[in-house]
């Protein structure tokens, strides 16, 4: 069985504003709606779990129009993304062998083709894997004073995206042992000695982080709605 888990208990402080980032309005809907729509519409995913902060007062204020039989709310968000995911994994109705696609609420432009590539590429894998993109820019390491200390080779470097797809049992084991500032599931699985599989993602599946990112996400979603 394949299940999705969307951590949505962050405050999104880098975006500014009083509303948590996942509820910022994008094409007339809260940002998280778009990721949930894409995951609910993907036939291979049987249920989509959303992890909200315990005291979340925002969710109930919107008309979601998402399939109730597929969407499950969990109010068990933690202090960090890792804890939100781990709490969600423990509360969701799943077996150790089920595949879990963990996807950030802040990546609203996830598309069906990327989900297909991920599932096809990973479902017969022993470890699991994630969407990622080969790094295109030249990379510079800063000296701490706004100047370049060195140029870092980008050869063999990929930027991790989500969804990241692992079996529930392995994920729980990995996240329990990970440091709490671990920013992705793959890193926690790597720390157990495994090598997750890299699946080519899409630049449009970027993480909305800064206010200017909203304009780009809105343009991508509008363009897709027209098609
Ligand atoms: O802040 P950042 O963009 O890294 O957050 C990535 C995802 O993790 C977002 O979907 C955010 O809501 C979620 N998160 C969470 N619990 C936290 C912090 C972040 O579910 N304590």
CSV table of N, CA, C and O and ligand atoms in Angstrom, one decimal, residues 6-14 21-22 32 51-53 77-85 103-107 183 207-209, ligand 1:
chain,number,residue,atom,x,y,z
A,6,UNK,N,2.0,14.5,4.8
A,6,UNK,CA,2.3,15.9,4.5
A,6,UNK,C,2.5,16.6,5.8
A,6,UNK,O,1.5,16.9,6.5
A,7,UNK,N,3.8,16.9,6.2
A,7,UNK,CA,4.0,17.7,7.5
A,7,UNK,C,3.6,19.1,7.2
A,7,UNK,O,4.1,19.7,6.2
A,8,UNK,N,2.7,19.7,8.0
A,8,UNK,CA,2.2,21.0,7.8
A,8,UNK,C,2.0,21.7,9.1
A,8,UNK,O,1.0,22.4,9.3
A,9,UNK,N,3.0,21.6,10.0
A,9,UNK,CA,2.9,22.1,11.3
A,9,UNK,C,4.0,23.2,11.5
A,9,UNK,O,4.2,23.6,12.6
A,10,UNK,N,4.5,23.7,10.4
A,10,UNK,CA,5.6,24.7,10.5
A,10,UNK,C,5.0,26.1,10.6
A,10,UNK,O,3.8,26.3,10.3
A,11,UNK,N,5.8,27.1,11.0
A,11,UNK,CA,5.3,28.5,11.1
A,11,UNK,C,5.7,29.3,9.9
A,11,UNK,O,5.2,30.3,9.6
A,12,UNK,N,6.7,28.8,9.2
A,12,UNK,CA,7.2,29.5,7.9
A,12,UNK,C,7.7,30.8,8.2
A,12,UNK,O,7.4,31.8,7.5
A,13,UNK,N,8.6,31.0,9.2
A,13,UNK,CA,9.1,32.3,9.6
A,13,UNK,C,9.8,33.1,8.5
A,13,UNK,O,9.8,34.3,8.5
A,14,UNK,N,10.5,32.3,7.6
A,14,UNK,CA,11.3,33.0,6.6
A,14,UNK,C,10.4,33.8,5.6
A,14,UNK,O,10.8,34.6,4.8
A,21,UNK,N,3.0,29.6,6.6
A,21,UNK,CA,3.3,29.6,5.1
A,21,UNK,C,2.3,28.7,4.4
A,21,UNK,O,1.8,29.0,3.3
A,22,UNK,N,2.0,27.5,5.0
A,22,UNK,CA,1.2,26.6,4.2
A,22,UNK,C,-0.3,27.1,4.0
A,22,UNK,O,-1.0,26.5,3.2
A,32,UNK,N,-1.2,24.8,0.8
A,32,UNK,CA,-1.2,23.3,1.0
A,32,UNK,C,-2.2,22.6,0.2
A,32,UNK,O,-2.1,21.4,-0.2
A,51,UNK,N,-0.3,16.4,8.7
A,51,UNK,CA,0.1,16.6,10.1
A,51,UNK,C,0.0,18.1,10.4
A,51,UNK,O,0.8,18.9,9.9
A,52,UNK,N,-1.0,18.4,11.3
A,52,UNK,CA,-1.1,19.8,11.7
A,52,UNK,C,-0.6,20.1,13.1
A,52,UNK,O,-0.5,19.1,13.9
A,53,UNK,N,-0.2,21.3,13.4
A,53,UNK,CA,0.2,21.6,14.7
A,53,UNK,C,-1.1,21.4,15.6
A,53,UNK,O,-2.2,21.6,15.2
A,77,UNK,N,1.6,17.7,15.3
A,77,UNK,CA,2.8,18.3,14.8
A,77,UNK,C,3.8,18.5,16.0
A,77,UNK,O,3.4,18.6,17.1
A,78,UNK,N,5.1,18.5,15.6
A,78,UNK,CA,6.1,18.6,16.6
A,78,UNK,C,6.9,19.9,16.5
A,78,UNK,O,6.5,20.7,15.7
A,79,UNK,N,8.0,20.0,17.3
A,79,UNK,CA,8.8,21.2,17.3
A,79,UNK,C,9.6,21.4,16.0
A,79,UNK,O,9.9,22.6,15.6
A,80,UNK,N,9.9,20.3,15.3
A,80,UNK,CA,10.7,20.4,14.1
A,80,UNK,C,10.0,19.6,13.1
A,80,UNK,O,9.1,18.8,13.4
A,81,UNK,N,10.4,19.8,11.8
A,81,UNK,CA,9.8,19.0,10.7
A,81,UNK,C,9.9,17.5,11.0
A,81,UNK,O,9.0,16.7,10.9
A,82,UNK,N,11.1,17.1,11.5
A,82,UNK,CA,11.4,15.7,11.8
A,82,UNK,C,10.4,15.1,12.8
A,82,UNK,O,9.9,14.1,12.6
A,83,UNK,N,10.1,15.9,13.8
A,83,UNK,CA,9.2,15.4,14.8
A,83,UNK,C,7.8,15.4,14.3
A,83,UNK,O,7.0,14.5,14.7
A,84,UNK,N,7.4,16.3,13.5
A,84,UNK,CA,6.1,16.3,12.9
A,84,UNK,C,5.9,15.0,12.0
A,84,UNK,O,4.9,14.3,12.1
A,85,UNK,N,6.9,14.7,11.2
A,85,UNK,CA,6.9,13.5,10.4
A,85,UNK,C,6.8,12.2,11.3
A,85,UNK,O,6.0,11.3,11.1
A,103,UNK,N,5.8,14.4,1.8
A,103,UNK,CA,5.8,15.6,0.9
A,103,UNK,C,5.6,16.9,1.7
A,103,UNK,O,4.7,17.0,2.5
A,104,UNK,N,6.5,17.9,1.4
A,104,UNK,CA,6.3,19.2,2.1
A,104,UNK,C,5.1,19.9,1.6
A,104,UNK,O,4.8,20.1,0.4
A,105,UNK,N,4.3,20.5,2.6
A,105,UNK,CA,3.2,21.4,2.3
A,105,UNK,C,3.6,22.6,1.4
A,105,UNK,O,2.9,23.2,0.7
A,106,UNK,N,4.9,22.9,1.6
A,106,UNK,CA,5.5,24.1,0.9
A,106,UNK,C,6.0,23.8,-0.5
A,106,UNK,O,6.6,24.7,-1.1
A,107,UNK,N,5.6,22.7,-1.1
A,107,UNK,CA,5.9,22.4,-2.5
A,107,UNK,C,4.6,22.2,-3.2
A,107,UNK,O,4.2,21.0,-3.5
A,183,UNK,N,16.9,17.6,8.1
A,183,UNK,CA,15.9,18.3,7.3
A,183,UNK,C,15.2,17.4,6.3
A,183,UNK,O,14.2,17.8,5.8
A,207,UNK,N,10.6,24.5,-3.3
A,207,UNK,CA,10.0,24.8,-2.0
A,207,UNK,C,9.8,26.3,-1.8
A,207,UNK,O,10.7,27.0,-1.9
A,208,UNK,N,8.5,26.7,-1.6
A,208,UNK,CA,8.2,28.1,-1.4
A,208,UNK,C,8.8,28.4,-0.1
A,208,UNK,O,8.4,27.9,1.0
A,209,UNK,N,9.7,29.4,-0.1
A,209,UNK,CA,10.5,29.8,1.2
A,209,UNK,C,10.4,31.3,1.4
A,209,UNK,O,10.1,31.7,2.6
B,1,LIG,O1,10.1,25.5,7.1
B,1,LIG,P1,10.3,24.5,6.0
B,1,LIG,O2,9.9,25.1,4.6
B,1,LIG,O3,11.6,23.8,5.9
B,1,LIG,O4,9.2,23.4,6.2
B,1,LIG,C1,9.0,22.2,5.4
B,1,LIG,C2,7.7,21.5,5.8
B,1,LIG,O5,7.8,21.0,7.1
B,1,LIG,C3,6.5,22.4,5.7
B,1,LIG,O6,5.5,21.6,5.1
B,1,LIG,C4,6.2,22.7,7.2
B,1,LIG,O7,4.9,23.0,7.4
B,1,LIG,C5,6.7,21.4,7.8
B,1,LIG,N1,7.0,21.5,9.3
B,1,LIG,C6,6.3,20.8,10.2
B,1,LIG,N2,6.6,20.9,11.6
B,1,LIG,C7,7.5,21.8,12.0
B,1,LIG,C8,8.3,22.6,11.0
B,1,LIG,C9,8.0,22.4,9.7
B,1,LIG,O8,5.4,20.0,9.9
B,1,LIG,N3,7.8,21.9,13.3
